[in-house]
Amino acid sequence: MDGPGSGSNALSLSWSFGFNKDIVGGVHSLSDDTVHAVFYTAGHTGVIYNYANRTQKLLQGHCNPISCCTVSEDKRWIVTADKGQDSMLVVWDATTGNPIKTIFNPHVDGVQCLDLSPDAMFIVTLSIATDKSNRKEHAQEIKLWEWTVARDDALYVAAVTTEDVQTCVRFNTYDIREIMTNGAQRVIFWNWAAHQLQFYSPPLSQKDFKQTIGAFTQSLFVPDSSQAITATVDGDLILWDAAPVKTNASTLVHADKKATKIVRMTGHDKPMAINFLADMDGYLVMGCADGAVRFYDFDFRLVAWYEDMCAGPVMAVSFANVDATPASADAFTVPEFIVSTSNAFILGITPSIHDEYDVEKRRGTLLMQGINDEIHGLAAHPATSHIAVSCYSGTIQLWDYVGKRLVMLRSFDSDKLRPQCLTYHPSGKHLLVGFTNGTIKIVHASTLEDVATFRQARNPIVDVKIAADGSFVAAIDASNYLYLWRSKAMAATDADDLDASDMWSYIGRCKSHTKPITGLEFGMSPDQQALLVTVGEDRMLVDYSLPRSSVMDGIILNVPPQKIEQSATPTTCFWHPDMAGVHEDLVVVANDEYKFKQWNANNKTCRKTTLSPTYGGPLNRVLAIPADKSAHDKSSGRYCAYSTHDKVVGLLKLPLDGNPHKSMGLIAHPGRISNVAVTFDGKFFVTAGGNDMIVNLWEINPRALDALEAQGGHDMEPYTSLLEGGAHGKFFSEIVDYFYFAQLRTQGESATAARDISHRIPLLEIPHVMRALGFYPTELEIQNMCSEVKYSCFTETTKTVDAVDLAAFVKLYTNHRPVCGIGKKQIEDAFHILSGLRGPSLKWADLKAKLLTMGEPMSEEELSSCLRALLGDEADMLETTMSLTSAAFADKVLGFEDYEKDVEVASVL
């Protein structure tokens, strides 16, 4: 992907808030005499952050979460690696941010940890060990890479035979042929001097030292010696050493190392983990769980300590590439360094501050503050460049996405109040916060101080929304209840005259869905009245009558809940934005079969079904992008941003017509996407990664989407590209043949008069041609298809359409047919349900009875006709069949061709 502002992409990453705080050694100083920068990772992106001028250089290329990284001693090279399928290891130029070397699939499931040799010529990696139950087939392995030569495979490879998963690897900085790894219980010394990776793992018994030994954390070779050290979670250091022995050639070599000493370094009163080890200019550097950084000499005598940072457990310490000038021969002197903590702080430390008397001056300089827990709430301010972010640690952060700074932070007691969802009042003065204990708070948008509190719910608040005019607040909880409050002010602007703490009256709650609610949206009618709809996994669309709802009557529905799907599950909904050509209130519902269905808000008829983006999983949020009021070209159209449950977000252009070239998608986060928002000016799309604790800011460039649409062609071209073989393939030729044969059927196959070739077929022929092409729609789908064509021009011309041409038919076919073919697994699941979960088999009499009475029941004549078409003379044999399995029904009755592989491919795409 090009850099931000390049203009060539519809979405370009502009900024990343937060960093991967839990990677040990995951933050590195890139500072020297001229540059003041740090490197860290944010989800699947590497970030070079220049904290002097607040700029980011974003290193993009990984698709999985980056699991480890390192920087060369001269700060010239950066190495990153990720974990997951199709993992990568990338060497970057730290000056330009360009990738220099990419190694694909360095290990099957990715890289656990890595190290770079002091000369930056070699990289050593340890693989992710995923399957502990089968160590023989899924053994951890260690690889040595000579990345500077033209080869893609490792120089040396060896299996890690211990069952203790190794989590740390280090080169010996004085002899790169020696490598050290450790897990929680074992330390392994490796050597490749003999042109292969040989190892020795010394035993360590608690009896030898008469004390309990805690789990190992990090290891390090002692500079210019035969010794090595390993840190533990108890605050101990284990010293490994080897006595020199004489060989026959009278040369001295080092024997295998063994543990010779255990020294308690921290936590003399109680165990205190040592999280990080490094050596710097002859000092042993320890980052500890008590939030301190301590310097020792290698006789383990304390030299300097930084214990007043108050930033949380230390995860990384990294030094600038500058020469430190000692004040005197005995003075403690190291370069300036940075410290990262598991509380998501990055601090800049000047070594001389440990001599300061004032505690505040010993805290260091805050270079960056990240997000310290799983993100759930995200909202963009309706009038300023602020975004609100909430996480499960109980904090709400306000960020200025233009100034790239944290404006305000409020922390709640996470044991009592965990913020789950956020939304701004349309006036921008207040922020609504839904919590996991059912509480809803209205807080001041700038100070985050409490304004009002709603305590009607007892279950976690899943979503909270407010009407565009500020007249109503609606919330849904985890038990599928909808709660409604009405503003005592007639409009949002009248709120200034009322006490904000007593501005809302609680109307009530209702349980209009039997399964989780997947969409809650306010809209505005043409006469500027608030509208409210919900959709749920129960396949119901519910329309609420806000004017008739009151404290006395509770929440009133306009009409009973309407079932809008037969097999698909609604995943989200949104109100179609106002634009040219739209003359009615439309609720657009996305489902898990990759379809958009547009429903008339008044009569609840399905106006149109179109294909939704299929770049990732089903869509779970769709947000209208505010129209650019400053744009000179008012005919450019409207756009929406969307997200899926995992990884993928994108843009799509309205109106919705199933054109695959009017949408795009990209991997925004390496895992689950917890929330998204669009800024008030429509210039940025904000995405939250949930578990990765990252918020990404994407610059929106709709002109790139316009260009993509233009490249896709016009009229029928974009839709024929969706067909097998395209416009010149065999399948399209079949469509043409069936289409014109339908015209012959309409005029009579035996007609002798001159035929009137109109290039159109009547609506009644649409289902016949669909079935001839292998798509068997239900009666409801046929009704929706024909209604879609019949009323396609009604709102503009007040006339109905009674025929369809070839181009319109191809669009209809590509939009309505299933994205994923039916596989034997779906038939087996259906048999399980029909049999009452007793197994994948049914008596023919029971199956026949269900076909004749359930769902869209078939008539005896229809069923007999189908069976004769499928089985011919053998149709009567079914009556004597005692039991029918799903496999036998698929193979023998349906003559089934399995599309399972196609389903798998589609799911990947």
XYZ file of C-alpha atoms in Angstrom, residues 143-599:
457
model
C 16.418 -21.546 12.267
C 19.447 -19.471 11.404
C 19.099 -17.112 8.441
C 21.860 -15.402 6.492
C 19.510 -12.755 5.162
C 22.075 -10.719 3.243
C 22.653 -13.445 0.644
C 20.356 -14.366 -2.229
C 18.607 -17.333 -0.679
C 15.136 -17.793 0.794
C 15.769 -20.867 2.915
C 17.474 -21.017 6.291
C 21.197 -21.598 6.616
C 20.716 -24.090 9.465
C 17.623 -25.713 10.974
C 17.214 -27.830 14.099
C 14.324 -29.191 16.125
C 13.798 -28.129 19.727
C 13.439 -31.503 21.397
C 12.408 -30.324 24.859
C 8.706 -30.152 25.711
C 9.311 -26.759 27.315
C 8.356 -24.180 24.679
C 11.281 -21.809 24.152
C 10.270 -18.145 24.334
C 13.563 -16.225 24.218
C 16.581 -16.424 21.900
C 19.841 -14.473 22.045
C 23.107 -14.363 20.138
C 26.361 -14.217 22.037
C 27.464 -10.707 21.113
C 31.131 -11.729 21.346
C 30.810 -14.987 19.391
C 27.796 -15.128 17.099
C 28.284 -18.866 16.621
C 26.815 -19.287 20.109
C 23.073 -18.921 20.682
C 21.043 -19.255 23.848
C 17.320 -19.986 24.201
C 15.070 -20.510 27.177
C 11.527 -21.520 28.020
C 9.875 -21.502 31.402
C 11.899 -24.454 32.685
C 14.755 -25.236 30.318
C 17.732 -23.354 28.926
C 19.392 -24.577 25.717
C 22.836 -23.559 24.454
C 23.318 -23.818 20.681
C 26.456 -23.693 18.589
C 26.848 -23.686 14.796
C 30.626 -23.620 14.580
C 30.493 -27.147 13.088
C 28.180 -25.927 10.269
C 25.122 -27.344 11.948
C 23.074 -26.389 15.001
C 24.297 -28.475 17.922
C 22.823 -28.028 21.368
C 23.161 -28.835 25.044
C 20.473 -28.290 27.692
C 21.978 -28.347 31.200
C 19.835 -29.855 33.951
C 18.788 -27.662 36.848
C 17.506 -29.183 40.052
C 15.931 -27.279 42.888
C 17.664 -29.692 45.252
C 21.085 -28.466 44.086
C 20.352 -24.964 45.378
C 17.912 -25.845 48.159
C 15.344 -23.322 46.977
C 12.363 -23.047 44.682
C 13.255 -21.795 41.238
C 10.675 -19.726 39.420
C 9.805 -19.862 35.736
C 12.478 -18.454 33.422
C 11.822 -15.199 31.567
C 14.903 -13.973 29.659
C 18.491 -15.030 29.070
C 21.703 -13.254 28.151
C 25.368 -14.031 27.502
C 27.732 -12.222 29.855
C 30.006 -10.044 27.693
C 33.516 -11.306 27.019
C 33.222 -14.413 29.171
C 32.087 -18.010 29.151
C 29.148 -17.153 31.406
C 25.468 -16.630 30.733
C 22.532 -15.608 32.906
C 18.831 -16.381 33.018
C 16.202 -14.322 34.855
C 13.113 -15.719 36.613
C 9.662 -14.557 37.651
C 10.830 -14.642 41.289
C 13.495 -12.004 40.711
C 16.423 -14.442 40.638
C 19.364 -14.610 38.244
C 20.788 -18.018 37.416
C 24.453 -17.933 36.458
C 25.640 -20.516 33.933
C 29.339 -21.193 33.576
C 31.741 -23.776 32.209
C 35.214 -24.703 33.400
C 37.855 -24.877 30.649
C 39.250 -28.341 29.911
C 42.309 -29.512 28.016
C 42.055 -31.540 24.844
C 44.697 -33.812 23.280
C 45.849 -30.888 21.172
C 46.610 -28.960 24.357
C 44.108 -26.259 23.444
C 41.576 -24.885 25.845
C 37.903 -25.224 25.025
C 34.760 -24.571 27.045
C 32.850 -27.524 28.389
C 29.054 -27.615 28.486
C 27.690 -25.009 30.863
C 25.966 -25.723 34.132
C 24.208 -23.619 36.751
C 26.740 -22.427 39.303
C 24.899 -19.758 41.275
C 21.456 -18.285 41.922
C 21.278 -14.668 43.056
C 18.132 -12.867 44.284
C 18.179 -9.492 42.513
C 14.723 -8.039 43.158
C 11.739 -8.709 45.353
C 13.539 -9.627 48.567
C 10.273 -9.296 50.463
C 8.115 -10.997 47.829
C 8.785 -12.432 44.354
C 9.173 -9.743 41.676
C 9.634 -10.835 38.085
C 12.512 -9.727 35.908
C 10.823 -9.187 32.545
C 13.702 -7.919 30.440
C 17.477 -8.295 30.272
C 20.053 -6.389 28.229
C 23.704 -5.429 28.436
C 24.876 -1.889 27.751
C 28.443 -0.653 27.938
C 29.391 -3.287 30.492
C 26.251 -2.925 32.581
C 23.529 -5.483 33.127
C 20.168 -3.799 32.500
C 17.063 -5.268 34.130
C 13.462 -4.243 33.489
C 11.312 -5.433 36.372
C 7.655 -6.100 37.111
C 7.710 -3.500 39.895
C 8.121 -0.798 37.239
C 11.823 -0.193 37.831
C 14.874 -0.260 35.579
C 18.053 -1.225 37.400
C 21.693 -1.265 36.290
C 24.213 -3.719 37.746
C 27.755 -4.599 37.004
C 28.382 -8.234 36.117
C 29.385 -8.981 39.667
C 25.680 -8.241 40.328
C 26.319 -5.070 42.328
C 23.678 -2.354 41.958
C 25.042 0.698 40.147
C 21.984 2.824 39.264
C 18.238 2.502 39.590
C 15.147 4.185 38.181
C 12.282 3.234 40.473
C 10.019 6.296 40.345
C 8.634 6.083 36.812
C 5.256 4.774 38.094
C 4.347 3.504 34.622
C 3.803 -0.193 35.249
C 5.818 -3.382 34.677
C 8.760 -2.824 32.331
C 8.667 -4.771 29.045
C 11.537 -3.198 27.088
C 14.558 -0.934 27.531
C 16.420 0.442 24.516
C 19.297 2.902 24.205
C 20.037 5.686 21.742
C 22.935 5.285 19.338
C 25.047 8.078 20.774
C 28.333 8.251 22.630
C 27.790 8.935 26.311
C 30.380 11.304 27.729
C 31.287 10.412 31.335
C 31.355 13.301 33.807
C 34.209 11.557 35.604
C 36.071 8.288 35.447
C 33.889 6.703 38.122
C 30.584 8.232 37.040
C 27.690 6.085 35.847
C 27.305 6.837 32.145
C 24.986 5.331 29.545
C 23.197 6.896 26.558
C 19.658 8.180 26.877
C 17.157 5.337 26.766
C 13.463 4.583 26.411
C 11.319 2.330 28.574
C 8.046 0.666 27.524
C 5.630 -0.842 30.028
C 2.700 -3.236 30.028
C 0.482 -0.296 31.025
C 1.079 1.030 27.493
C 3.509 3.851 28.272
C 6.721 4.707 26.429
C 9.024 6.930 28.498
C 12.180 8.793 27.587
C 14.847 8.618 30.320
C 17.875 10.848 30.718
C 20.380 8.840 32.804
C 21.218 11.794 35.040
C 17.696 11.937 36.508
C 18.567 9.229 39.015
C 20.559 11.938 40.849
C 17.527 14.232 41.079
C 16.119 14.927 44.533
C 12.589 15.759 43.332
C 10.572 12.585 42.727
C 8.610 14.195 39.876
C 11.840 14.852 37.980
C 12.774 11.170 38.291
C 9.696 9.972 36.378
C 11.100 10.572 32.910
C 9.373 12.099 29.886
C 6.205 10.564 28.466
C 6.864 10.016 24.755
C 3.705 8.085 23.989
C 0.654 6.651 25.700
C -1.081 3.650 24.186
C -4.249 1.732 25.037
C -3.862 -0.760 27.848
C -6.759 -3.189 27.370
C -9.240 -4.625 24.897
C -11.035 -1.870 22.961
C -14.818 -1.937 22.615
C -16.176 1.603 22.464
C -15.344 4.036 19.668
C -17.058 7.265 18.610
C -16.161 10.284 16.474
C -17.185 13.766 17.590
C -19.896 15.303 15.366
C -18.134 18.653 14.977
C -14.467 18.486 16.067
C -11.390 16.353 15.450
C -11.880 14.261 18.589
C -12.427 10.530 18.849
C -13.443 8.752 22.050
C -12.038 5.295 22.791
C -13.011 3.031 25.689
C -11.398 -0.190 26.826
C -12.007 -2.908 29.390
C -9.451 -1.505 31.839
C -12.178 1.030 32.660
C -10.649 3.982 30.825
C -12.107 6.395 28.292
C -9.597 8.312 26.204
C -10.212 11.386 24.076
C -7.778 11.745 21.179
C -7.283 14.655 18.821
C -6.694 12.840 15.554
C -5.383 15.983 13.846
C -2.968 17.020 16.581
C -2.186 13.331 17.315
C -2.394 13.861 21.055
C -4.326 12.535 24.020
C -6.706 15.281 25.143
C -8.430 13.754 28.168
C -8.593 10.476 30.060
C -10.994 9.169 32.682
C -10.614 5.903 34.548
C -13.497 3.996 36.103
C -13.170 1.111 38.541
C -13.031 -1.779 36.057
C -14.423 -4.179 38.674
C -17.652 -2.171 38.702
C -17.763 -0.113 35.511
C -16.342 -1.413 32.253
C -17.254 0.846 29.299
C -18.652 -1.214 26.422
C -20.021 1.277 23.873
C -19.916 5.008 23.125
C -21.902 7.528 21.108
C -21.878 11.320 20.948
C -24.913 13.539 21.383
C -25.555 15.301 18.037
C -24.816 18.647 19.721
C -21.321 17.381 20.526
C -21.627 18.498 24.162
C -22.153 15.090 25.719
C -20.914 11.532 25.328
C -23.114 8.521 26.118
C -21.327 5.526 27.637
C -22.810 2.049 28.021
C -21.222 -0.247 30.613
C -21.069 -4.000 31.067
C -23.087 -3.825 34.316
C -26.069 -2.267 32.518
C -25.387 1.333 33.548
C -25.515 4.122 30.978
C -23.782 7.401 31.760
C -23.980 10.729 29.979
C -20.660 12.519 30.478
C -19.349 15.886 29.406
C -17.700 15.599 25.997
C -14.583 17.547 27.039
C -14.071 16.851 30.730
C -15.702 13.380 30.805
C -17.391 14.321 34.079
C -20.766 12.734 34.883
C -23.861 14.568 33.695
C -26.558 11.911 34.115
C -26.782 8.181 34.886
C -29.365 5.598 33.745
C -29.576 2.431 35.820
C -32.615 0.689 34.334
C -30.701 -2.235 32.784
C -29.064 -5.105 34.657
C -27.248 -6.806 31.787
C -24.296 -5.550 29.692
C -25.204 -2.717 27.327
C -24.298 -3.918 23.836
C -25.066 -0.734 21.900
C -26.435 2.736 22.533
C -27.659 5.192 19.890
C -29.213 8.668 19.890
C -31.537 10.175 17.294
C -30.110 12.789 14.929
C -32.270 15.493 16.529
C -31.352 14.382 20.038
C -34.962 13.526 20.899
C -34.518 9.853 21.817
C -31.854 7.535 23.212
C -32.108 3.799 22.583
C -29.950 1.027 23.997
C -29.869 -2.744 23.718
C -28.469 -5.191 26.245
C -27.092 -8.714 26.139
C -30.528 -10.182 26.970
C -32.068 -8.715 23.776
C -34.003 -5.961 25.552
C -34.372 -2.541 23.966
C -34.494 0.473 26.312
C -35.847 3.864 25.300
C -35.523 7.372 26.761
C -37.173 10.544 25.490
C -35.595 13.981 25.769
C -37.597 16.584 27.670
C -36.320 19.124 25.166
C -38.131 19.235 21.830
C -34.851 19.482 19.925
C -31.177 19.179 20.628
C -30.743 22.979 20.629
C -33.322 23.378 23.412
C -31.206 21.357 25.793
C -29.317 24.463 26.929
C -32.368 25.633 28.910
C -32.726 22.375 30.857
C -30.777 20.747 33.649
C -28.693 18.131 31.808
C -28.961 15.705 34.723
C -32.764 15.678 34.466
C -33.238 16.012 30.719
C -34.370 12.450 29.964
C -37.476 10.494 30.836
C -37.370 6.702 30.764
C -40.111 5.271 28.522
C -39.520 1.593 29.147
C -38.051 -1.549 27.686
C -39.285 -4.293 25.385
C -38.022 -7.641 24.173
C -38.940 -7.533 20.505
C -36.298 -10.095 19.446
C -35.822 -13.663 20.612
C -32.169 -13.795 19.566
C -29.292 -11.265 19.725
C -29.978 -7.892 18.131
C -27.463 -7.210 15.352
C -28.621 -3.783 14.216
C -30.009 -0.729 16.039
C -30.462 2.419 13.962
C -32.218 5.772 14.190
C -33.384 7.493 11.028
C -35.242 10.687 10.120
C -38.487 10.842 8.163
C -39.121 13.477 5.445
C -41.052 15.533 8.028
C -38.033 15.363 10.381
C -39.461 12.846 12.832
C -37.158 10.296 14.436
C -37.478 6.691 13.241
C -36.101 3.580 14.937
C -35.605 0.031 13.660
C -33.777 -3.075 14.833
C -32.813 -6.373 13.210
C -31.714 -9.549 14.935
C -30.465 -13.069 14.513
C -34.099 -14.186 14.780
C -34.436 -12.779 11.210
C -36.907 -10.151 12.324
C -37.119 -6.480 11.362
C -38.816 -4.404 14.075
C -40.124 -0.878 13.481
C -40.856 1.193 16.609
C -43.486 3.921 16.847
C -41.626 6.640 18.708
C -44.461 9.239 18.711
C -46.891 6.750 20.304
C -44.406 5.358 22.827
C -44.805 6.868 26.284
C -44.184 6.261 29.951
C -47.788 5.122 30.343
C -47.994 2.890 27.255
C -44.388 1.764 27.068
C -42.659 1.084 23.763
C -45.122 0.720 20.862
C -44.394 -1.008 17.530
C -45.691 0.362 14.253
C -46.395 -3.165 12.997
C -45.683 -6.647 14.376
C -42.080 -7.837 13.889
C -41.575 -8.842 10.266
C -39.590 -11.892 9.233
C -37.200 -10.741 6.493
C -35.061 -13.840 5.910
C -35.640 -17.571 5.431
C -32.127 -18.985 5.729
C -29.794 -16.004 6.053
C -29.104 -14.173 9.314
C -29.138 -10.358 9.411
C -25.777 -9.033 10.544
C -26.367 -5.269 10.509
C -28.661 -2.567 9.159
C -28.513 1.106 8.210
C -30.767 3.796 6.765
C -30.091 4.523 3.120
C -28.633 8.050 2.888
C -30.554 10.738 1.028
C -29.389 11.039 -2.564
C -30.670 11.575 -6.073
C -32.924 8.752 -7.257
C -34.023 7.658 -3.774
C -37.608 8.749 -3.149
C -38.537 6.610 -0.141
C -37.275 5.723 3.324
C -35.178 2.574 2.943
C -33.732 0.330 5.615
C -30.796 -1.643 4.221
C -30.114 -4.985 5.915
C -26.909 -6.938 5.363
C -26.870 -10.691 6.016
C -24.414 -13.534 6.409
C -25.047 -14.716 2.832
C -23.317 -11.596 1.477
C -26.481 -9.782 0.419
C -27.908 -6.317 0.916
C -31.696 -6.150 1.065
C -33.404 -2.777 0.844
C -36.744 -2.601 2.679
